[in-house]
Amino acid sequence: MYGWANRNKMELTGTMLNFDHAFIMTYGRSGSTLLQGLLNTIPDAEIRGENGNALFVLFLAVRALRQSQAHSAPSTEPTHPWYGASLIDYDSYEAGLISQFKANVMPPSQGRSLTGFKEIRYQTMNSNDLGKFLGFVRKHFPRTAFIINTRDLDEVVASNARAKHQVSETHIRAADENFRHYAQENPDHAYHVHYDDYIADPSLLDGLFEFLGAPLDQAAVTQALATTHSVRTK
């Protein structure tokens, strides 16, 4: 089927995957919900949908608060504009935010060995912010893989227009470039797939599953490819 490598699911099931977490990075109208479904064919995987990029909001909150550390030393007097900064427990604040996120936004179901979610709200990040944010994610989610999903940009732009999404073409193209660059620079924990390619030739998905160290169930993948994963405008 599709010329996929002959990989015995029973031999792979139960072995440790290469990663504990997998996060799909993309932009809207890229076919990422299908990719989410494909990853969920992995036994014991639970890759959830979007959450409004809430984790990035926490990253911004931590970064904003830590900027006050530079004012900690002179902030002991009540007349100082940063009064009290020296009393802030920055590490506990950061750890608390992440703890709440893990407990309430993405608590894993019992027995899951690969968890994560997909997110599309990266368009306004420049390459520097993207790199720092992903470093933040890796700090708090060890053994993380970033699965970068791209699509023909003309199709993406047209689909966003039909769906009346308020996303500029400039931002979409910049995000695509930043994603590709990150994947090229970080092949140990980032893997790039292109929607148009794996739809035309599903055997290309074999590389993704091998990267994750996951079994590829050909029947389940074939079913996922044949299933509609989004009810929105194409």
Coordinates of C-alpha atoms in Angstrom, one line a residue:
M1 CA 0.0 0.0 0.0
Y2 CA 1.4 3.3 -1.1
G3 CA 4.9 1.7 -1.2
W4 CA 5.3 2.3 2.5
A5 CA 8.2 0.5 4.2
N6 CA 7.3 -2.8 5.7
R7 CA 7.1 -2.0 9.4
N8 CA 5.6 -4.5 11.8
K9 CA 3.3 -2.6 14.2
M10 CA 3.5 -5.4 16.8
E11 CA 7.3 -5.1 17.0
L12 CA 7.1 -1.4 17.6
T13 CA 4.1 -1.2 19.9
G14 CA 5.2 -0.8 23.5
T15 CA 8.7 0.5 22.7
M16 CA 9.7 4.0 24.0
L17 CA 9.1 6.7 21.4
N18 CA 11.8 9.2 20.6
F19 CA 9.7 12.0 22.2
D20 CA 7.2 12.5 25.0
H21 CA 5.4 15.5 23.4
A22 CA 4.6 16.5 19.8
F23 CA 3.4 20.0 18.9
I24 CA 2.1 20.8 15.4
M25 CA 3.2 24.2 14.3
T26 CA 1.5 25.8 11.3
Y27 CA -0.8 28.5 10.1
G28 CA -4.5 28.4 9.4
R29 CA -5.9 26.5 6.4
S30 CA -2.8 24.3 6.1
G31 CA -4.5 20.9 6.6
S32 CA -3.1 20.6 10.1
T33 CA -6.3 19.1 11.5
L34 CA -5.7 16.1 9.2
L35 CA -2.1 15.9 10.5
Q36 CA -3.5 16.0 14.0
G37 CA -5.7 13.0 13.1
L38 CA -2.7 11.2 11.5
L39 CA -0.6 11.5 14.6
N40 CA -3.5 10.3 16.7
T41 CA -3.3 6.9 14.9
I42 CA -0.1 6.3 16.9
P43 CA -1.0 4.0 19.8
D44 CA -1.3 5.8 23.1
A45 CA -0.9 9.2 21.4
E46 CA -3.1 12.2 22.3
I47 CA -2.5 15.2 20.1
R48 CA -5.2 17.7 20.8
G49 CA -6.5 20.7 18.9
E50 CA -5.9 24.4 19.3
N51 CA -6.1 26.4 22.5
G52 CA -5.7 29.9 21.3
N53 CA -1.9 29.7 21.7
A54 CA -2.4 30.0 25.4
L55 CA 1.2 28.8 26.1
F56 CA 2.6 31.7 24.1
V57 CA 0.6 34.1 26.4
L58 CA 2.2 32.5 29.4
F59 CA 5.6 32.9 27.7
L60 CA 4.9 36.6 27.3
A61 CA 3.8 36.9 30.9
V62 CA 7.0 35.3 32.2
R63 CA 9.2 37.4 29.9
A64 CA 7.4 40.6 30.9
L65 CA 7.7 39.9 34.6
R66 CA 11.4 38.9 34.4
Q67 CA 12.2 42.2 32.8
S68 CA 11.5 43.7 36.2
Q69 CA 14.5 41.7 37.6
A70 CA 16.8 44.4 36.3
H71 CA 15.1 46.8 38.8
S72 CA 15.2 44.5 41.8
A73 CA 18.3 46.0 43.5
P74 CA 17.1 49.6 43.8
S75 CA 13.4 48.7 44.4
T76 CA 13.4 48.4 48.2
E77 CA 12.2 51.9 48.8
P78 CA 8.5 52.7 48.5
T79 CA 9.4 55.8 46.4
H80 CA 10.9 53.7 43.7
P81 CA 8.7 53.0 40.6
W82 CA 9.6 49.3 40.8
Y83 CA 9.1 49.0 44.5
G84 CA 8.7 45.4 45.5
A85 CA 10.3 43.9 42.5
S86 CA 13.0 42.4 44.7
L87 CA 10.2 40.4 46.5
I88 CA 8.9 38.7 43.4
D89 CA 9.6 34.9 43.2
Y90 CA 10.1 34.7 39.4
D91 CA 10.9 31.0 39.3
S92 CA 7.9 30.0 41.3
Y93 CA 5.7 32.3 39.2
E94 CA 6.9 30.6 36.0
A95 CA 6.6 27.1 37.4
G96 CA 3.1 27.8 38.7
L97 CA 1.9 29.0 35.3
I98 CA 3.2 25.9 33.6
S99 CA 1.8 23.7 36.3
Q100 CA -1.7 25.1 35.8
F101 CA -1.4 24.8 32.1
K102 CA -0.4 21.2 32.3
A103 CA -3.1 20.4 34.8
N104 CA -6.0 22.3 33.2
V105 CA -5.3 22.8 29.5
M106 CA -3.5 19.6 28.5
P107 CA -3.9 17.0 31.2
P108 CA -3.0 13.7 29.5
S109 CA -5.5 10.9 29.6
Q110 CA -4.3 7.8 31.4
G111 CA -1.8 5.7 29.6
R112 CA -0.8 8.3 27.0
S113 CA 2.9 8.1 25.9
L114 CA 2.8 11.0 23.4
T115 CA 0.9 14.2 24.1
G116 CA 0.7 17.6 22.6
F117 CA -1.5 19.8 20.5
K118 CA -1.6 21.8 17.2
E119 CA -1.6 25.5 17.0
I120 CA -1.9 28.0 14.1
R121 CA -1.4 31.3 15.8
Y122 CA 2.3 32.0 15.0
Q123 CA 1.8 34.5 12.2
T124 CA 2.8 37.6 14.1
M125 CA 6.0 36.1 15.7
N126 CA 9.3 37.1 14.2
S127 CA 12.0 34.5 14.0
N128 CA 13.7 35.7 17.2
D129 CA 10.5 35.5 19.2
L130 CA 9.7 32.1 17.7
G131 CA 13.0 30.7 18.7
K132 CA 12.8 32.0 22.2
F133 CA 9.2 30.7 22.6
L134 CA 10.1 27.3 21.4
G135 CA 13.0 27.2 23.7
F136 CA 10.6 28.0 26.5
V137 CA 8.4 25.1 25.4
R138 CA 11.3 22.7 25.4
K139 CA 12.4 23.9 28.8
H140 CA 9.0 22.9 30.3
F141 CA 8.1 20.0 28.1
P142 CA 11.3 17.9 27.9
R143 CA 11.6 15.5 24.9
T144 CA 9.5 17.6 22.7
A145 CA 9.1 17.4 18.9
F146 CA 7.9 20.2 16.8
I147 CA 6.0 19.0 13.7
I148 CA 6.0 21.8 11.2
N149 CA 3.2 21.6 8.6
T150 CA 3.2 23.8 5.5
R151 CA 1.1 24.0 2.4
D152 CA 1.1 25.7 -1.0
L153 CA 1.0 29.4 0.1
D154 CA -1.2 30.5 -2.7
E155 CA -3.8 27.9 -1.6
V156 CA -3.4 29.0 2.0
V157 CA -3.9 32.7 1.2
A158 CA -7.0 31.9 -0.9
S159 CA -8.5 29.6 1.7
N160 CA -8.0 32.2 4.5
A161 CA -9.7 34.8 2.2
R162 CA -12.7 32.5 1.6
A163 CA -13.0 31.8 5.3
K164 CA -12.8 35.6 6.0
H165 CA -9.9 35.2 8.4
Q166 CA -8.2 38.4 9.3
V167 CA -4.7 37.2 8.5
S168 CA -2.4 39.1 6.1
E169 CA -0.6 37.3 3.3
T170 CA 2.6 39.0 4.5
H171 CA 2.3 37.3 7.9
I172 CA 1.5 33.9 6.4
R173 CA 4.5 34.0 4.1
A174 CA 6.8 35.2 6.9
A175 CA 5.6 32.4 9.2
D176 CA 6.2 29.8 6.5
E177 CA 9.8 31.0 6.1
N178 CA 10.4 31.1 9.8
F179 CA 9.0 27.5 10.2
R180 CA 11.2 26.1 7.4
H181 CA 14.3 27.8 8.8
Y182 CA 13.7 26.5 12.3
A183 CA 13.2 22.9 11.0
Q184 CA 16.4 23.2 9.0
E185 CA 18.4 24.5 12.0
N186 CA 17.0 22.0 14.5
P187 CA 16.7 18.6 12.8
D188 CA 17.1 16.8 16.2
H189 CA 13.7 17.9 17.4
A190 CA 11.9 19.5 14.5
Y191 CA 10.4 17.8 11.4
H192 CA 8.9 19.5 8.4
V193 CA 6.1 18.0 6.4
H194 CA 4.3 19.6 3.4
Y195 CA 0.6 18.9 3.1
D196 CA 0.5 18.9 -0.7
D197 CA 3.3 16.3 -0.8
Y198 CA 2.0 13.8 1.7
I199 CA -1.5 14.0 0.2
A200 CA -0.1 13.2 -3.2
D201 CA 2.3 10.5 -1.8
P202 CA 1.3 9.2 1.6
S203 CA 4.5 7.1 1.8
L204 CA 6.2 10.3 2.7
L205 CA 4.6 10.1 6.1
D206 CA 6.9 7.1 6.9
G207 CA 9.7 9.5 7.6
L208 CA 7.6 11.5 10.1
F209 CA 6.7 8.3 12.0
E210 CA 10.3 7.1 12.0
F211 CA 11.4 10.5 13.3
L212 CA 9.0 10.1 16.2
G213 CA 10.0 6.4 16.7
A214 CA 6.3 5.5 16.3
P215 CA 4.6 2.6 14.7
L216 CA 2.8 3.4 11.4
D217 CA -0.5 1.6 11.2
Q218 CA -1.2 1.7 7.5
A219 CA -4.9 0.8 7.8
A220 CA -5.4 3.5 10.4
V221 CA -3.5 6.1 8.4
T222 CA -5.4 5.2 5.2
Q223 CA -8.7 5.7 7.1
A224 CA -7.5 9.0 8.5
L225 CA -6.6 10.3 5.1
A226 CA -10.0 9.4 3.8
T227 CA -11.8 11.1 6.7
T228 CA -12.9 14.8 6.7
H229 CA -11.1 16.5 9.6
S230 CA -12.5 20.0 9.3
V231 CA -16.0 21.2 8.5
R232 CA -14.9 24.7 7.7
T233 CA -14.4 26.3 4.3
K234 CA -11.7 24.7 2.2

